[in-house]
CSV table of C-alpha atoms and ligand atoms in Angstrom, one decimal:
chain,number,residue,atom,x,y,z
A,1,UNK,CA,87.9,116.7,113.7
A,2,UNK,CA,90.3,113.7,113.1
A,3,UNK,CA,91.0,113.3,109.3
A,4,UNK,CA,89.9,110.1,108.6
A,5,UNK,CA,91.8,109.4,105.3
A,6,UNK,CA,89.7,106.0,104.8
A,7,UNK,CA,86.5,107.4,104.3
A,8,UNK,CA,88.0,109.6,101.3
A,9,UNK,CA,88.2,108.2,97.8
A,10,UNK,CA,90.7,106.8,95.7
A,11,UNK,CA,92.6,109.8,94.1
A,12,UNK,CA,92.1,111.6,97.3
A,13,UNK,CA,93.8,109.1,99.5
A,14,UNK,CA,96.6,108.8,97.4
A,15,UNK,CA,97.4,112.1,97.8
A,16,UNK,CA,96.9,112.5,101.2
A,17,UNK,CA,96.8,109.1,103.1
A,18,UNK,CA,100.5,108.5,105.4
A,19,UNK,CA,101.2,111.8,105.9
A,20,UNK,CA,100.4,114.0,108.2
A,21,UNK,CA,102.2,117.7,107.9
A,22,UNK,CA,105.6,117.6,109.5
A,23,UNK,CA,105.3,118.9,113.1
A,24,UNK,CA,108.2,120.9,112.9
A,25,UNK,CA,108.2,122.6,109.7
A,26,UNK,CA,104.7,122.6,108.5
A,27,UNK,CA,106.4,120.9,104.9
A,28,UNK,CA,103.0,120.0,103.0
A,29,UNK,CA,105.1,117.2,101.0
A,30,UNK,CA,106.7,114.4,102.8
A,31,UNK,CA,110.8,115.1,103.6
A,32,UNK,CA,113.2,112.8,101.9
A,33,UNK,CA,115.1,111.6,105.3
A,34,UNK,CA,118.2,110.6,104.0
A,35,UNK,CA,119.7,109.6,107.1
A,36,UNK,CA,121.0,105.9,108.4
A,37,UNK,CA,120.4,106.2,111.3
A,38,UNK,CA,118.3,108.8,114.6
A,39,UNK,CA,119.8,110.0,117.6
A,40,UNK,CA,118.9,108.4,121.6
A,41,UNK,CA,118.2,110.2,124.2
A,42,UNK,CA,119.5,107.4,126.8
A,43,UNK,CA,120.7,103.5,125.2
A,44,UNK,CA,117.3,102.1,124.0
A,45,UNK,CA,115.0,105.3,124.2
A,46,UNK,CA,114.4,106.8,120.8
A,47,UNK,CA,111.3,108.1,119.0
A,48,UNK,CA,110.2,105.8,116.6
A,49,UNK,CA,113.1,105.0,114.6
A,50,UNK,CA,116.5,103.6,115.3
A,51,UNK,CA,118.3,102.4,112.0
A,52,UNK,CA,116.9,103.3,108.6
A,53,UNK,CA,117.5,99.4,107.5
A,54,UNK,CA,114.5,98.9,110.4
A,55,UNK,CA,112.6,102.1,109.5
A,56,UNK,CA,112.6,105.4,107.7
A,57,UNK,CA,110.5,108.1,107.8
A,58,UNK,CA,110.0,108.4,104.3
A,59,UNK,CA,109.7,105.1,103.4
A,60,UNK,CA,106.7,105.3,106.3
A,61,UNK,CA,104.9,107.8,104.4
A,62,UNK,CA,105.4,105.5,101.8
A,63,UNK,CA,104.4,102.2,103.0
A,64,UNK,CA,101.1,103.9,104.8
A,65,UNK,CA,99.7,105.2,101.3
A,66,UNK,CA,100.0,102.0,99.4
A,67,UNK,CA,98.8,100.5,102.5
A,68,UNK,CA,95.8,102.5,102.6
A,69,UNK,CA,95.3,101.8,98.8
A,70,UNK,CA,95.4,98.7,99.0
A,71,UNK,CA,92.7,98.8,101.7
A,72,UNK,CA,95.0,96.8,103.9
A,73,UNK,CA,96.4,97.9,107.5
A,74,UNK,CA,100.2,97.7,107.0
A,75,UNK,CA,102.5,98.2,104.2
A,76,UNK,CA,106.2,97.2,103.6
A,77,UNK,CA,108.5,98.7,100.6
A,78,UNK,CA,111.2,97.2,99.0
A,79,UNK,CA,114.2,97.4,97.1
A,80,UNK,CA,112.7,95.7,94.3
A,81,UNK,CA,109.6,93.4,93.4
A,82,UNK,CA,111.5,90.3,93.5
A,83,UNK,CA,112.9,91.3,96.8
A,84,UNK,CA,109.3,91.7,97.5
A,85,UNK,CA,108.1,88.3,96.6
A,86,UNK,CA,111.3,86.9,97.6
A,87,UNK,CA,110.9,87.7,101.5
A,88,UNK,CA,107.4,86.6,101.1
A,89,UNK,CA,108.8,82.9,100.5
A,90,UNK,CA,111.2,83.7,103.2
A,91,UNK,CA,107.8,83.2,105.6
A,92,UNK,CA,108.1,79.4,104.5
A,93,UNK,CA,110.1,76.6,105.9
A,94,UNK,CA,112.0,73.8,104.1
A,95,UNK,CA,109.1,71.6,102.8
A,96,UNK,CA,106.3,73.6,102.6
A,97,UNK,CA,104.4,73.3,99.4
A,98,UNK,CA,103.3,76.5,96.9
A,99,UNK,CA,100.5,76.1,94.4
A,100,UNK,CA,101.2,78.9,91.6
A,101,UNK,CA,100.1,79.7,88.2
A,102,UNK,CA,101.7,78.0,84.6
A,103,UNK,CA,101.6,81.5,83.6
A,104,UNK,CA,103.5,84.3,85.0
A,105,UNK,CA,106.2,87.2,85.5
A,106,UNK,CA,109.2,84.8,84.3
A,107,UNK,CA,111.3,86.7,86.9
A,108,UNK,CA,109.0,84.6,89.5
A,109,UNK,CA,109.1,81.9,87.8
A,110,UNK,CA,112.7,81.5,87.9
A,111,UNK,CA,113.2,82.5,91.4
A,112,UNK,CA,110.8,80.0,92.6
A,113,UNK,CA,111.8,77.1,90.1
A,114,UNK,CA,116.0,78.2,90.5
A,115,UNK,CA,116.3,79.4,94.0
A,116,UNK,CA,112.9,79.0,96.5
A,117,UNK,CA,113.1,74.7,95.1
A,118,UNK,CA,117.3,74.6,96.2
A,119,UNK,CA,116.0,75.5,99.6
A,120,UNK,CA,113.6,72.8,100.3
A,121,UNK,CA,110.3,74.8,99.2
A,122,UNK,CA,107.8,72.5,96.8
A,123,UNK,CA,106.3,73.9,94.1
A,124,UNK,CA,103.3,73.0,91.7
A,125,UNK,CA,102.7,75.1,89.1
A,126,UNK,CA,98.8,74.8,87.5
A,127,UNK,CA,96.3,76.1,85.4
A,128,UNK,CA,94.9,78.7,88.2
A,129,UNK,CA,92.0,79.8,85.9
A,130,UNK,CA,90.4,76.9,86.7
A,131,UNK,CA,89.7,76.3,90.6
A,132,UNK,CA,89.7,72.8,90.2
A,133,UNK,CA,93.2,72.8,89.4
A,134,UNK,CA,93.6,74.3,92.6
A,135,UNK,CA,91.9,72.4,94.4
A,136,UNK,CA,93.5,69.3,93.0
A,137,UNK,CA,97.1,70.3,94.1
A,138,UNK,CA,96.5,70.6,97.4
A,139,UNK,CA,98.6,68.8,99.3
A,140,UNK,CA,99.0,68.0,103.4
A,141,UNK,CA,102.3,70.6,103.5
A,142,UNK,CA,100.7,73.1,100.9
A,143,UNK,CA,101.3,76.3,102.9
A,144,UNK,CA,100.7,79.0,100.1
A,145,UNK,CA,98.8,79.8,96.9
A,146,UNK,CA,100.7,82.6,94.6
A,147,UNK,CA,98.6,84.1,92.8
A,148,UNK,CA,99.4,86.3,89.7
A,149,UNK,CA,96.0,88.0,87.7
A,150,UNK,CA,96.2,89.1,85.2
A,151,UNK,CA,99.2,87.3,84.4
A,152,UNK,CA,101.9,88.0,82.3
A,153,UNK,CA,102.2,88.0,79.0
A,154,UNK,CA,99.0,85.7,78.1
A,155,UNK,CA,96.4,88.1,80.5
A,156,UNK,CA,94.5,84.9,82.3
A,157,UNK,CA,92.7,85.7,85.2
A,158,UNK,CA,92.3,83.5,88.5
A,159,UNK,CA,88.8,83.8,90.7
A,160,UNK,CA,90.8,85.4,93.6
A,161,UNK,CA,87.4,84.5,96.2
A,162,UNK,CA,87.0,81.1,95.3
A,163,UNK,CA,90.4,80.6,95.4
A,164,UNK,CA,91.1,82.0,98.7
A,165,UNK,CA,88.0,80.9,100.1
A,166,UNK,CA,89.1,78.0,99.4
A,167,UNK,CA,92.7,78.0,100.4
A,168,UNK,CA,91.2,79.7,104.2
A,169,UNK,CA,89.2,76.4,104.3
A,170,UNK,CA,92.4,74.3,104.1
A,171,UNK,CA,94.7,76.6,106.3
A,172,UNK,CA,96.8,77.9,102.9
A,173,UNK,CA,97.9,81.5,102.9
A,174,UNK,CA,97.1,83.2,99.4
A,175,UNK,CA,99.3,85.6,97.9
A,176,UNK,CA,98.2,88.4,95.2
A,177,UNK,CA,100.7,89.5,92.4
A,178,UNK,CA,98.8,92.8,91.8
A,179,UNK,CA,101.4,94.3,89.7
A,180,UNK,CA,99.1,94.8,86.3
A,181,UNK,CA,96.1,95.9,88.0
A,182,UNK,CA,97.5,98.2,90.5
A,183,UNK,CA,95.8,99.3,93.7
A,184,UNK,CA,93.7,101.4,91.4
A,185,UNK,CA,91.8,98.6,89.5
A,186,UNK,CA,92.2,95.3,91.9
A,187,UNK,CA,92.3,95.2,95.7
A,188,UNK,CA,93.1,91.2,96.2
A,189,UNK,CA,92.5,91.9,99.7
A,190,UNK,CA,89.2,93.1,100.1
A,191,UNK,CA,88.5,89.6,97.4
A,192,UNK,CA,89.7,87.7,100.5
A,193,UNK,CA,93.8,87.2,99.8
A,194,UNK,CA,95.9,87.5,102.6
A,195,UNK,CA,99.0,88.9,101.0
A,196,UNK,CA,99.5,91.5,98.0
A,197,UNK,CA,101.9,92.0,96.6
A,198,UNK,CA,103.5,94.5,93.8
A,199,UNK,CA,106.3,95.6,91.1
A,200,UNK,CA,106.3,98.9,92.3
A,201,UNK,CA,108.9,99.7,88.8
A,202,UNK,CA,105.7,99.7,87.2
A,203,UNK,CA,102.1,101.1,87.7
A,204,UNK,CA,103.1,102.2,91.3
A,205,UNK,CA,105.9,104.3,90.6
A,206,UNK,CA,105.0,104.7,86.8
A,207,UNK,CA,107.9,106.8,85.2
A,208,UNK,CA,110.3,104.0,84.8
A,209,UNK,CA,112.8,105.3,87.1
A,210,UNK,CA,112.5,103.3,89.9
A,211,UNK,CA,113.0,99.3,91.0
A,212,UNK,CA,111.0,98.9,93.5
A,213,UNK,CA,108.7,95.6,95.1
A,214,UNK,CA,105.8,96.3,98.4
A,215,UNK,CA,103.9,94.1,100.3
A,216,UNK,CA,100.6,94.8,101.9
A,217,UNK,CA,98.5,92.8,104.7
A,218,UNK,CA,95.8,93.2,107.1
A,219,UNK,CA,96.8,90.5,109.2
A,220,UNK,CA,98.8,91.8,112.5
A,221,UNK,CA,100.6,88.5,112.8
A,222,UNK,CA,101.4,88.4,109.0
A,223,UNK,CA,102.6,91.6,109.0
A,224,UNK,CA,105.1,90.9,112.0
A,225,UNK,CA,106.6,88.7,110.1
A,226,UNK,CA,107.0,90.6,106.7
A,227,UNK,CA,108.9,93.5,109.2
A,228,UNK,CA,111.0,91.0,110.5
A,229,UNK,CA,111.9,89.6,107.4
A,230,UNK,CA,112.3,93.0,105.8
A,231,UNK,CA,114.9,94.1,108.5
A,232,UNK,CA,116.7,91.1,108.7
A,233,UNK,CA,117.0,90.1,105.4
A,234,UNK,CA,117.9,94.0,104.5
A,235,UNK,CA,116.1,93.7,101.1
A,236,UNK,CA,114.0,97.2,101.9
A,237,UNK,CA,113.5,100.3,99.7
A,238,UNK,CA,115.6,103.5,100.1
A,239,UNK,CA,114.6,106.6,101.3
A,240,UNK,CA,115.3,107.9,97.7
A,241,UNK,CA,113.2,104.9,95.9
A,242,UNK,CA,110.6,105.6,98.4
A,243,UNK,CA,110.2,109.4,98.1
A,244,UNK,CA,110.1,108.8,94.3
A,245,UNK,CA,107.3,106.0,94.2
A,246,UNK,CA,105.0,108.2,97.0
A,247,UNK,CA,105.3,111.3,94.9
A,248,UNK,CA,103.9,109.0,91.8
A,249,UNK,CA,101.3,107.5,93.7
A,250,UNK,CA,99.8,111.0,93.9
A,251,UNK,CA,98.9,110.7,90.5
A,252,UNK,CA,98.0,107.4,90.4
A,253,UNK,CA,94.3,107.9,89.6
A,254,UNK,CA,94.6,109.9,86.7
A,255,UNK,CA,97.3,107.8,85.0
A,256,UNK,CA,95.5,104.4,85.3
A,257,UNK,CA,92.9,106.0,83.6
A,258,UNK,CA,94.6,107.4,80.7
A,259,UNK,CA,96.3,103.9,80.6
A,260,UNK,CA,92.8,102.2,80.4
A,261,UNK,CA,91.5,104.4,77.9
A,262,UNK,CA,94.5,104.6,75.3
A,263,UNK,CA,94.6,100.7,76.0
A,264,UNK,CA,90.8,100.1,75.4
A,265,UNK,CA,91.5,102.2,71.7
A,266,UNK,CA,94.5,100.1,70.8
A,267,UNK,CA,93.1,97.0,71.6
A,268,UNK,CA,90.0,97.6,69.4
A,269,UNK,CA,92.4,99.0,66.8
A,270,UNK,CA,94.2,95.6,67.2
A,271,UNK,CA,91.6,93.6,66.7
A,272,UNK,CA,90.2,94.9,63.7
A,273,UNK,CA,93.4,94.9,61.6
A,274,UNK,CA,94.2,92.4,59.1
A,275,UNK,CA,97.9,91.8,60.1
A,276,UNK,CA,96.6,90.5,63.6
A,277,UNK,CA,95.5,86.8,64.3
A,278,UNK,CA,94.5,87.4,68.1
A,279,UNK,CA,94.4,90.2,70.6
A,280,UNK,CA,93.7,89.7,74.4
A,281,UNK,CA,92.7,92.1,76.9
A,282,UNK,CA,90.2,91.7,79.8
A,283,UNK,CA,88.2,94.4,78.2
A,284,UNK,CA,87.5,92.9,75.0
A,285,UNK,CA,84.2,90.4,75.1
A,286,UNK,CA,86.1,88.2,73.2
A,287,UNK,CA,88.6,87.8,76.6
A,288,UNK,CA,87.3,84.1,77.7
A,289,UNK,CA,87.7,85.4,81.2
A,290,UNK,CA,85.8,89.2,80.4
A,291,UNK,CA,82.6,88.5,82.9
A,292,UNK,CA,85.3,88.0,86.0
A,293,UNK,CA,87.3,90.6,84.6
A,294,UNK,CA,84.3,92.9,85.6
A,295,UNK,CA,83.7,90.9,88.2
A,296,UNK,CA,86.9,91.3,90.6
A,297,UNK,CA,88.6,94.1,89.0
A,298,UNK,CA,87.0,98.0,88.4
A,299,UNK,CA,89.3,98.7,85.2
A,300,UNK,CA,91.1,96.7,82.6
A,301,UNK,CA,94.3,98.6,83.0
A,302,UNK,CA,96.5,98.9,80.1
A,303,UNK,CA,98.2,95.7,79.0
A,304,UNK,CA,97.9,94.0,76.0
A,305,UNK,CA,99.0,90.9,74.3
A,306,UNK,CA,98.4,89.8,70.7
A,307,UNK,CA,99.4,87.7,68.0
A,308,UNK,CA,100.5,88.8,64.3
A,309,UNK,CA,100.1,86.9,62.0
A,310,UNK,CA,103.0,85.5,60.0
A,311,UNK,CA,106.3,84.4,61.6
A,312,UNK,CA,108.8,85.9,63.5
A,313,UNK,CA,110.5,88.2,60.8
A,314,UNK,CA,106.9,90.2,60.5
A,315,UNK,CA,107.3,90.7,64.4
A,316,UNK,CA,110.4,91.5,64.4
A,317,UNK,CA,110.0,94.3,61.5
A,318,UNK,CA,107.4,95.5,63.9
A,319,UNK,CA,109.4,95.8,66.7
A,320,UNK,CA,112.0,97.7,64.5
A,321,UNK,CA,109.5,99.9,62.9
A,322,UNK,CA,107.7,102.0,66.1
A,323,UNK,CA,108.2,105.3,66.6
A,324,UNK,CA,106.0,106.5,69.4
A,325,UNK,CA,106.2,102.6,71.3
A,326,UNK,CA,109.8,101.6,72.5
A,327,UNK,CA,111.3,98.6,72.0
A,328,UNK,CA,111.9,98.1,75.9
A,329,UNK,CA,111.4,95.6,78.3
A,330,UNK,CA,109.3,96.3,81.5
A,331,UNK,CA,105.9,98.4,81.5
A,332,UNK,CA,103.5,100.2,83.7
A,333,UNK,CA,105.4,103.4,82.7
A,334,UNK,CA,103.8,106.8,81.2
A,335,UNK,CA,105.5,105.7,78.0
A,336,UNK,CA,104.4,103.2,75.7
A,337,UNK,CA,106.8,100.1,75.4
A,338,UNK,CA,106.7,96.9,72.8
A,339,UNK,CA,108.1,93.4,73.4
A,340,UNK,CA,108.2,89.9,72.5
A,341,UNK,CA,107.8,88.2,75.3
A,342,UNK,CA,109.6,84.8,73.9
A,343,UNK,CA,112.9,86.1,73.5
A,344,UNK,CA,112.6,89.5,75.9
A,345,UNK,CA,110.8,89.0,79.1
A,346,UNK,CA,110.1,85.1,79.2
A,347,UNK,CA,113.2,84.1,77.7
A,348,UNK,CA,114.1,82.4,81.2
A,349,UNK,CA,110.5,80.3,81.3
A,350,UNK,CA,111.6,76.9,79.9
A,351,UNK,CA,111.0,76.8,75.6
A,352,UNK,CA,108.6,73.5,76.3
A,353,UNK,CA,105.9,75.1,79.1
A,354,UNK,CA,106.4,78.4,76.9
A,355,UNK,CA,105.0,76.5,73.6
A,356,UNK,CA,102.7,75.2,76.4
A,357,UNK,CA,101.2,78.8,77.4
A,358,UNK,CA,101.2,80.0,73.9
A,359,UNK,CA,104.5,82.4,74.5
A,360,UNK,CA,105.4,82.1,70.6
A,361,UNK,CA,107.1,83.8,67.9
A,362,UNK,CA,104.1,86.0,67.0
A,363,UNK,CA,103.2,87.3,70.2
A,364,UNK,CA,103.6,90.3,71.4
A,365,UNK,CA,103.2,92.7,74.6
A,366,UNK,CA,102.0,96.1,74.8
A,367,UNK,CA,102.1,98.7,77.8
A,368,UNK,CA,100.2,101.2,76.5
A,369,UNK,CA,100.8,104.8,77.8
A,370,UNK,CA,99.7,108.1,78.4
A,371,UNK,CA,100.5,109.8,75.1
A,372,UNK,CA,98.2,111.2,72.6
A,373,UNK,CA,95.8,108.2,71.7
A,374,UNK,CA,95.6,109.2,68.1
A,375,UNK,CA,99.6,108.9,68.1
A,376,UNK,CA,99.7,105.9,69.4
A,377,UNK,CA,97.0,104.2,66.9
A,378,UNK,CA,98.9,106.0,63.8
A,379,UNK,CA,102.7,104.9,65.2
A,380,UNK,CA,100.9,100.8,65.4
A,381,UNK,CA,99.3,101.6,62.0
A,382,UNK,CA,102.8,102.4,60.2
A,383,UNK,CA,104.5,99.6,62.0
A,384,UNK,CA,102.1,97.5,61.4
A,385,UNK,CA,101.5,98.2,57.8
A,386,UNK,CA,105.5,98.0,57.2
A,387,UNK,CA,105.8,94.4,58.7
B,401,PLP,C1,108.3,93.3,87.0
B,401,PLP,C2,107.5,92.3,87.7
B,401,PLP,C3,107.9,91.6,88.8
B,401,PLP,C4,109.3,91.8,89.4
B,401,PLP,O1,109.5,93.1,89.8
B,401,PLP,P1,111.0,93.9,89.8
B,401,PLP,O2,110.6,95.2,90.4
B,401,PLP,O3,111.4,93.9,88.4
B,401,PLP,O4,111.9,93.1,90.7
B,401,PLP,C5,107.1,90.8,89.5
B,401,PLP,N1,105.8,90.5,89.0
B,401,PLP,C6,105.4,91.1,87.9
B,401,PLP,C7,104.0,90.8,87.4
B,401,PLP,C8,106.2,92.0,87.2
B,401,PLP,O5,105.7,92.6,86.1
């Protein structure tokens, strides 16, 4: 009987899903192909691959998985999640119009407001928690609507349905930033979006030892346009990066829920101490946006953002005083990290629209890991009582 890897669940098909065992060895993990480029048997005539720019092997294996994940028919890895999102605006032509949150990754931010504008690309950037804000921008060239939900660092959610419904209605292409959620909690596609993508540096490949961006459709003719891009723009993932990511993704499962639950305990932990003025996560009932948050996604993953109270001397005398958290920027790994979004990770979003969002002095971003939960509530509970 044929192995039909999409009737399987979730942890199941990450293990499994792209790979079937190589033919010629009977190797029950993927090979690492580290090879540029694949013999022909006569000019033209080769089997499958040709130039590993165009396609690898491994980064197949890869690309099928997440694909599969994702619930979405083809998959595309690159070398980073900028390169991701940045070939995804490569789709667009000079004056084409892109609706996208106030709120998100300031990496994004700065490549559309810095590089995507200097090439003729319009962009309005809105309140995309409420659809009417949507709705209002559209314009007769607006082509696409980026998503990002939950965003990052403030945790707002946009009603990916409406808003795509929506969008389809009016011939606009929306595009998922699932990098918080990961294919494990949210799966933008099956919600109606035409175009996920992720940070693979985080959730994905989880151990903070890979850059990595992918892109997942279901749409044949979106997706022959993401693989031209990807080989002619050259931005794709290495064999290496690739074999890395796919041997995380195995564990995927199982570390997004030890990220939910330590997350869940440290954000109730949070919100009962008397240094903090404000903690959000999706979880908590006091997230304005909780009912979608059960709605559209099947965790709350393991983010949080709060804010201490005081100035910023008490948050930086927290960030000094963890011992278990790191003072790092990035997240999604298996250890815990600690930021401050305002002069770390959002130091390139503008200082008026960050006043705007609430980016402050006293805020700060968790990604909580997989350690021992009871480490994790003591280390915030010394910090938090020196500061
Ligand atoms: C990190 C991140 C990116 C950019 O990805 P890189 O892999 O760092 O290039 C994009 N979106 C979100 C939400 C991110 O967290």
């Amino acid at each position: 009987m044929a192995w039909s890897k999409d009737e399987y669940g979730f942890a199941t098909r990450a293990i499994h899903a792209g790979y079937e065992f190589d033919a010629s060895t009977g190797a029950v993990m993927p090979p690492l192909y580290l090879t540029t480029t694949f013999a022909q048997k006569s000019p033209g005539v080769f089997q499958g691959y040709d130039y590993s720019r165009a396609g690898n092997p491994t980064r197949t294996v890869y690309e099928q998985c997440i694909a599969n994940l994702e619930g979405a028919k083809y998959g595309y890895a690159f070398s980073s999640g900028m390169a991701a999102i940045s070939t995804i605006i490569q789709m667009l032509k000079s004056g084409d119009h892109v609706i996208a949150g106030d709120d998100m990754y300031g990496g994004t931010f700065r490549y559309f407001d810095k590089v995507a504008k200097n090439h003729g690309i319009e962009f309005t950037f809105t309140d995309l928690t409420n659809v009417e804000n949507f709705k209002n921008s559209i314009q007769s060239n607006t082509a696409l609507v980026w998503l990002e939900t939950p965003t990052n660092p403030t945790l707002k959610l946009s009603d990916i349905q409406s808003i795509s419904n929506l969008a389809k209605e009016n011939n606009i292409l929306t595009a998922v930033d699932n990098t918080f959620m990961s294919p494990y909690f949210q799966n933008p596609i099956s919600l109606g979006a035409d175009l996920v993508m992720h940070s693979a540096t985080k959730y994905i490949n989880g151990h903070s030892d890979v850059i990595g961006g992918v892109v997942v459709t279901s749409s044949e003719s979106l997706a022959e346009k993401i693989s031209f891009l990807a080989k002619s723009v050259g931005a794709v993932a290495s064999p290496f990066d690739s074999y890395l990511a796919m041997r995380s993704l195995k564990t995927l499962a199982v570390r997004m829920e030890a990220h939910q639950s330590n997350g869940f305990a440290v954000a109730k932990f949070l919100q009962e101490h008397s240094k903090v003025d404000k903690v959000l996560y999706p979880g908590l009932e006091s997230h304005p946006q909780h009912e979608l948050a059960k709605k559209q996604m099947k965790g709350f993953g393991g983010m949080i953002t709060f804010y201490l109270k005081g100035d910023l001397n008490n948050a930086k005398k927290l960030l000094e005083s963890v011992q278990v958290f790191t003072l790092a920027e990035s997240l999604g790994g298996v250890e815990s990290l600690i930021e401050h979004p305002a002069i770390m990770t959002h130091a390139s979003v503008p200082s008026e629209r960050r006043k705007e969002l609430g980016i402050n002095d006293q805020l700060v971003r968790l990604s909580v890991g997989i350690e021992t939960q009871s480490d994790l509530l003591r280390d915030l509970d010394q910090a938090l009582s020196s500061c």
